[in-house]
Short mmCIF file of C-alpha atoms in Angstrom, two decimals:
data_model
loop_
_atom_site.label_atom_id
_atom_site.label_comp_id
_atom_site.label_asym_id
_atom_site.label_seq_id
_atom_site.Cartn_x
_atom_site.Cartn_y
_atom_site.Cartn_z
CA MET D 1 99.61 83.59 67.06
CA PHE D 2 97.70 86.32 68.28
CA TYR D 3 94.51 88.70 67.85
CA HIS D 4 93.50 92.02 68.36
CA SER D 5 90.31 93.65 68.04
CA GLY D 6 90.10 97.41 67.51
CA LYS D 7 87.62 98.10 70.27
CA LEU D 8 88.39 97.91 74.06
CA GLN D 9 87.13 94.79 76.24
CA TYR D 10 85.19 97.16 78.57
CA PRO D 11 84.49 101.28 77.49
CA VAL D 12 86.79 103.58 79.55
CA LYS D 13 85.61 107.21 79.87
CA VAL D 14 86.85 109.89 82.21
CA ASP D 15 84.52 112.90 83.33
CA LYS D 16 87.24 115.25 83.41
CA PRO D 17 91.13 114.94 82.48
CA ASN D 18 93.25 114.77 85.69
CA PRO D 19 97.26 114.42 85.32
CA GLU D 20 98.11 113.59 88.73
CA PHE D 21 95.37 110.40 88.61
CA ALA D 22 97.00 109.59 85.21
CA MET D 23 100.45 109.24 87.18
CA LEU D 24 98.92 106.91 89.52
CA LEU D 25 97.24 104.74 87.06
CA GLN D 26 100.66 103.90 85.95
CA GLN D 27 100.98 101.58 88.82
CA ALA D 28 98.32 99.59 87.38
CA ILE D 29 100.13 99.49 84.47
CA GLY D 30 103.90 98.98 85.21
CA GLY D 31 103.88 98.60 88.77
CA VAL D 32 104.59 95.24 90.93
CA GLU D 33 101.10 94.65 91.13
CA GLY D 34 100.03 95.90 87.79
CA GLU D 35 98.94 94.38 84.49
CA ILE D 36 102.16 94.00 82.49
CA ARG D 37 103.11 91.37 85.87
CA VAL D 38 100.49 89.49 85.29
CA ALA D 39 100.19 89.20 81.66
CA MET D 40 103.97 88.01 81.30
CA GLN D 41 103.43 85.71 84.31
CA TYR D 42 100.66 84.43 82.93
CA PHE D 43 102.46 84.28 79.31
CA PHE D 44 105.40 82.40 80.51
CA GLN D 45 103.68 79.98 83.01
CA ALA D 46 101.48 78.93 79.53
CA MET D 47 104.89 78.60 77.59
CA GLY D 48 106.06 75.95 80.19
CA ALA D 49 102.88 74.25 81.12
CA ARG D 50 103.58 70.07 81.08
CA GLY D 51 100.31 67.80 82.10
CA ASP D 52 96.83 69.62 81.12
CA ASP D 53 96.74 71.00 78.11
CA ARG D 54 93.57 72.63 79.59
CA ILE D 55 95.79 74.62 82.18
CA ARG D 56 98.00 75.85 79.56
CA ASP D 57 95.07 77.16 77.29
CA LEU D 58 93.37 78.85 80.57
CA LEU D 59 96.65 80.52 81.12
CA MET D 60 97.46 81.91 77.82
CA SER D 61 93.78 83.11 77.51
CA THR D 62 93.89 84.87 80.82
CA ALA D 63 97.22 86.72 79.77
CA THR D 64 95.55 87.72 76.83
CA GLU D 65 93.20 89.13 78.35
CA GLU D 66 95.65 90.96 80.80
CA LEU D 67 97.07 92.72 77.70
CA SER D 68 94.13 94.17 77.16
CA HIS D 69 93.81 95.45 80.29
CA ILE D 70 96.91 97.13 79.34
CA GLU D 71 95.60 98.59 76.61
CA MET D 72 92.78 100.08 78.35
CA LEU D 73 94.30 101.59 81.24
CA GLY D 74 97.75 103.06 78.75
CA HIS D 75 93.90 104.65 77.19
CA ALA D 76 92.80 106.11 80.88
CA VAL D 77 96.27 107.25 81.04
CA ALA D 78 96.05 109.22 77.55
CA LEU D 79 92.40 110.50 78.37
CA ASN D 80 93.48 112.31 82.08
CA LEU D 81 96.26 113.83 79.86
CA GLU D 82 93.78 115.51 77.83
CA GLY D 83 93.92 119.45 78.15
CA ALA D 84 97.72 119.30 79.83
CA PRO D 85 99.99 122.09 79.15
CA VAL D 86 102.55 121.25 76.33
CA SER D 87 104.54 124.40 77.03
CA TYR D 88 105.52 126.49 80.20
CA GLN D 89 102.95 129.65 78.96
CA GLU D 90 100.17 127.43 78.64
CA ALA D 91 100.78 125.99 81.90
CA THR D 92 101.18 129.14 83.90
CA ALA D 93 97.43 130.18 81.71
CA LYS D 94 95.45 127.08 83.38
CA ASP D 95 96.34 127.03 87.26
CA PRO D 96 94.38 124.28 88.18
CA VAL D 97 96.30 122.31 85.35
CA MET D 98 99.64 123.75 86.59
CA ASN D 99 98.81 122.68 89.88
CA ALA D 100 98.01 119.49 89.02
CA ILE D 101 101.82 119.30 87.36
CA LEU D 102 103.24 120.97 90.04
CA GLY D 103 100.96 118.74 92.81
CA GLY D 104 102.53 115.36 91.59
CA ALA D 105 102.24 114.96 88.01
CA ASN D 106 104.72 112.88 86.26
CA PRO D 107 106.57 114.90 83.93
CA ARG D 108 107.20 112.27 81.40
CA HIS D 109 104.04 112.48 80.19
CA LEU D 110 105.05 115.60 78.52
CA LEU D 111 108.87 114.96 78.06
CA SER D 112 108.87 111.41 77.21
CA SER D 113 105.37 109.59 75.84
CA GLY D 114 104.17 112.97 74.24
CA LEU D 115 100.88 112.84 77.09
CA SER D 116 100.45 109.08 76.43
CA ALA D 117 100.98 106.27 78.37
CA MET D 118 104.71 104.18 79.30
CA PRO D 119 105.46 100.42 80.66
CA VAL D 120 106.86 102.12 84.13
CA ASN D 121 105.05 102.32 87.43
CA ALA D 122 103.89 105.36 89.66
CA ASN D 123 107.34 106.36 90.11
CA GLY D 124 108.34 106.27 86.50
CA VAL D 125 110.54 103.36 87.24
CA PRO D 126 110.31 100.53 84.44
CA PHE D 127 108.78 97.43 84.86
CA ASP D 128 111.64 94.89 84.81
CA MET D 129 110.33 91.42 84.79
CA SER D 130 111.91 90.68 88.12
CA HIS D 131 108.36 89.79 89.70
CA VAL D 132 107.03 87.56 86.79
CA TYR D 133 107.25 83.78 88.56
CA ALA D 134 106.65 80.44 86.40
CA THR D 135 108.06 77.93 88.21
CA GLY D 136 106.75 75.07 85.92
CA ASN D 137 105.23 73.70 89.22
CA ILE D 138 101.38 74.02 88.49
CA ALA D 139 100.56 74.14 92.11
CA ALA D 140 103.28 76.50 92.68
CA ASP D 141 102.41 78.84 89.81
CA MET D 142 98.45 78.61 90.38
CA MET D 143 99.46 79.97 94.44
CA ALA D 144 101.68 82.94 93.22
CA ASN D 145 99.07 83.54 90.42
CA VAL D 146 96.34 83.86 93.77
CA ALA D 147 98.62 86.28 95.54
CA ALA D 148 98.90 88.32 92.31
CA GLU D 149 95.30 88.89 91.69
CA ALA D 150 95.32 89.60 94.96
CA GLY D 151 97.81 92.48 95.20
CA GLY D 152 96.28 93.60 91.90
CA ARG D 153 92.69 93.96 93.32
CA VAL D 154 93.98 95.88 96.18
CA LEU D 155 95.38 98.34 93.65
CA ALA D 156 92.42 98.81 91.20
CA SER D 157 90.92 99.23 95.24
CA ARG D 158 93.04 101.93 96.25
CA LEU D 159 92.48 103.66 92.74
CA TYR D 160 88.77 103.42 93.07
CA ASN D 161 88.94 104.92 96.68
CA TRP D 162 91.21 107.94 95.24
CA THR D 163 89.53 109.53 92.48
CA ASP D 164 85.67 110.79 92.25
CA ASP D 165 85.60 110.81 88.47
CA ASN D 166 82.24 108.46 87.82
CA GLY D 167 83.96 107.29 84.55
CA MET D 168 87.42 106.06 86.36
CA LYS D 169 85.14 104.38 89.34
CA ASP D 170 83.21 102.45 86.09
CA PHE D 171 86.63 101.52 84.72
CA LEU D 172 88.11 100.56 87.71
CA SER D 173 84.92 98.71 88.86
CA PHE D 174 85.31 96.11 85.97
CA LEU D 175 89.01 95.59 87.07
CA ILE D 176 88.32 94.45 90.44
CA ALA D 177 85.25 92.67 89.27
CA ARG D 178 88.41 90.37 87.00
CA ASP D 179 90.42 90.62 89.55
CA THR D 180 87.77 88.87 91.90
CA TYR D 181 86.74 86.45 88.90
CA HIS D 182 90.88 85.65 88.21
CA GLN D 183 91.49 84.70 92.35
CA GLN D 184 89.07 82.16 92.13
CA GLN D 185 89.62 81.10 88.83
CA TRP D 186 93.11 80.19 90.11
CA LEU D 187 92.26 78.78 93.29
CA ALA D 188 89.58 76.51 91.22
CA VAL D 189 92.57 74.82 89.21
CA ILE D 190 94.05 73.81 92.89
CA GLU D 191 90.11 72.29 93.85
CA GLU D 192 90.33 70.62 90.33
CA LEU D 193 93.71 69.25 91.14
CA GLY D 194 92.28 67.34 94.35
CA GLY D 195 91.98 71.28 96.80
CA PHE D 196 94.89 71.99 99.08
CA GLU D 197 94.75 68.25 100.88
CA LYS D 198 96.16 66.77 97.75
CA GLN D 199 98.67 69.60 96.21
CA LEU D 200 100.38 70.28 99.73
CA PRO D 201 102.99 70.51 99.94
CA ILE D 202 104.28 71.82 97.00
CA PRO D 203 106.03 69.91 95.27
CA ASN D 204 103.84 67.09 96.02
CA ALA D 205 106.21 64.84 94.18
CA THR D 206 109.21 64.84 96.35
CA PRO D 207 109.81 61.49 97.84
CA GLU D 208 109.26 61.69 101.76
CA THR D 209 112.68 60.19 101.90
CA ASN D 210 114.34 63.53 100.82
CA GLU D 211 112.62 65.52 103.45
CA ALA D 212 113.44 65.51 107.22
CA THR D 213 109.87 65.17 108.16
CA GLN D 214 110.21 65.68 112.29
CA HIS D 215 110.75 69.27 111.24
CA SER D 216 107.93 69.83 108.91
CA TYR D 217 105.26 70.40 111.13
CA TYR D 218 105.99 72.70 114.20
CA TYR D 219 105.55 76.26 114.37
CA LEU D 220 108.67 77.84 115.59
CA ASN D 221 108.30 80.18 118.57
CA THR D 222 111.10 82.92 118.54
CA LEU D 223 109.48 85.37 120.74
CA ILE D 224 111.30 85.27 123.99
CA ASP D 225 108.61 87.32 125.64
CA LYS D 226 105.61 85.85 124.26
CA LYS D 227 104.01 82.53 124.02
CA ALA D 228 103.03 80.99 120.63
CA PRO D 229 100.01 82.82 119.02
CA GLU D 230 97.60 79.82 118.96
CA GLY D 231 95.54 79.40 115.91
CA ARG D 232 94.90 76.79 113.05
CA TRP D 233 98.57 76.81 112.12
CA SER D 234 99.50 75.63 115.60
CA SER D 235 97.20 72.38 116.66
CA GLY D 236 94.97 69.46 114.77
CA PRO D 237 95.70 67.76 111.58
CA SER D 238 97.70 69.56 108.92
CA LEU D 239 96.18 71.04 105.49
CA ASP D 240 98.01 67.80 103.41
CA GLY D 241 96.45 65.30 105.96
CA ARG D 242 100.41 63.88 106.47
CA SER D 243 100.84 64.90 109.99
CA LYS D 244 99.82 67.59 113.42
CA TYR D 245 100.44 70.93 114.16
CA SER D 246 102.45 71.24 117.06
CA VAL D 247 104.42 74.50 118.60
CA ARG D 248 108.12 74.58 119.97
CA GLU D 249 108.40 77.61 122.22
CA GLN D 250 111.76 79.02 122.94
CA PRO D 251 113.88 75.98 121.03
CA GLU D 252 117.13 75.43 121.43
CA PRO D 253 119.12 75.81 118.52
CA GLU D 254 120.97 72.54 117.00
CA GLY D 255 123.52 74.07 114.78
CA GLN D 256 127.16 75.04 115.22
CA GLU D 257 128.38 78.02 115.67
CA PRO D 258 129.07 79.60 112.32
CA SER D 259 133.11 80.31 112.33
CA LEU D 260 135.06 80.06 108.90
CA GLY D 261 138.37 80.29 110.61
CA LYS D 262 141.31 81.86 108.93
CA ALA D 263 141.19 82.90 105.50
CA LYS D 264 143.58 81.96 102.89
CA SER D 265 146.63 83.66 101.52
CA LYS D 266 146.51 85.63 98.44
CA SER D 267 142.54 86.47 99.38
CA GLY D 268 142.74 90.00 99.96
CA ALA D 269 142.34 89.47 103.96
CA GLN D 270 144.16 90.97 106.39
CA LYS D 271 147.08 89.42 107.39
CA GLU D 272 145.61 88.57 111.03
CA GLN D 273 142.92 86.93 109.40
CA ILE D 274 145.22 84.73 107.41
CA ASP D 275 146.08 80.87 107.99
CA PRO D 276 150.07 81.04 107.06
CA GLU D 277 150.10 77.16 106.31
CA LYS D 278 147.48 77.60 103.28
#
């Protein structure tokens, strides 16, 4: 069961409507870095969470907060579309707005949604759920969530830098702040589970007998004209504490040539490809 307040989570105000910025805000709604993505990602992770019910509740609560961010962004889009023309005659009578339309505003805000937000990205492409990651593995999901919040914070920061509207800057500063917390929230789950040393590798329940561990901890340098870049990843103890990192410079391949041999008859191949005995 979900409940909804009639008030927004945080005030959303626009000093001067800007149809072009409304189009850019659509990325924060329906883009791969946007709020539909994280709301659905946390929602499906919550529905599949097994084990510690606190983490399920954390996911579900955050999913519903992200739904509220969709509502806030949708309101921001509509406010930025206030005053946009609804006819050619009206458009040509208002040069600044006409310029905004011809300069990159999304015509579907007029043609499809009646000057309101849509579940699409800044290019007008609908969000298709292909970037919703819910594996059922709590550590893998937390890592995916940190990356999602990082992408969202990058986008919100770029939108903040794009606008000179004080109302929009205030709103975006709120979204940036929530992304800051949510990044750390998911990392805090990893820490409570014992940190990276205990949680890595993911999944940590895979028996070592199922893993060719001689290949688990070396950096493979495939650059033929450079030595391997040195760093934390190339020497010292591994993050999971199970081994030490090393480097293999210009390694020799260990596999065979991937030759498939002749094709079968009736396979649609050319006759020169076909093995007449098959």
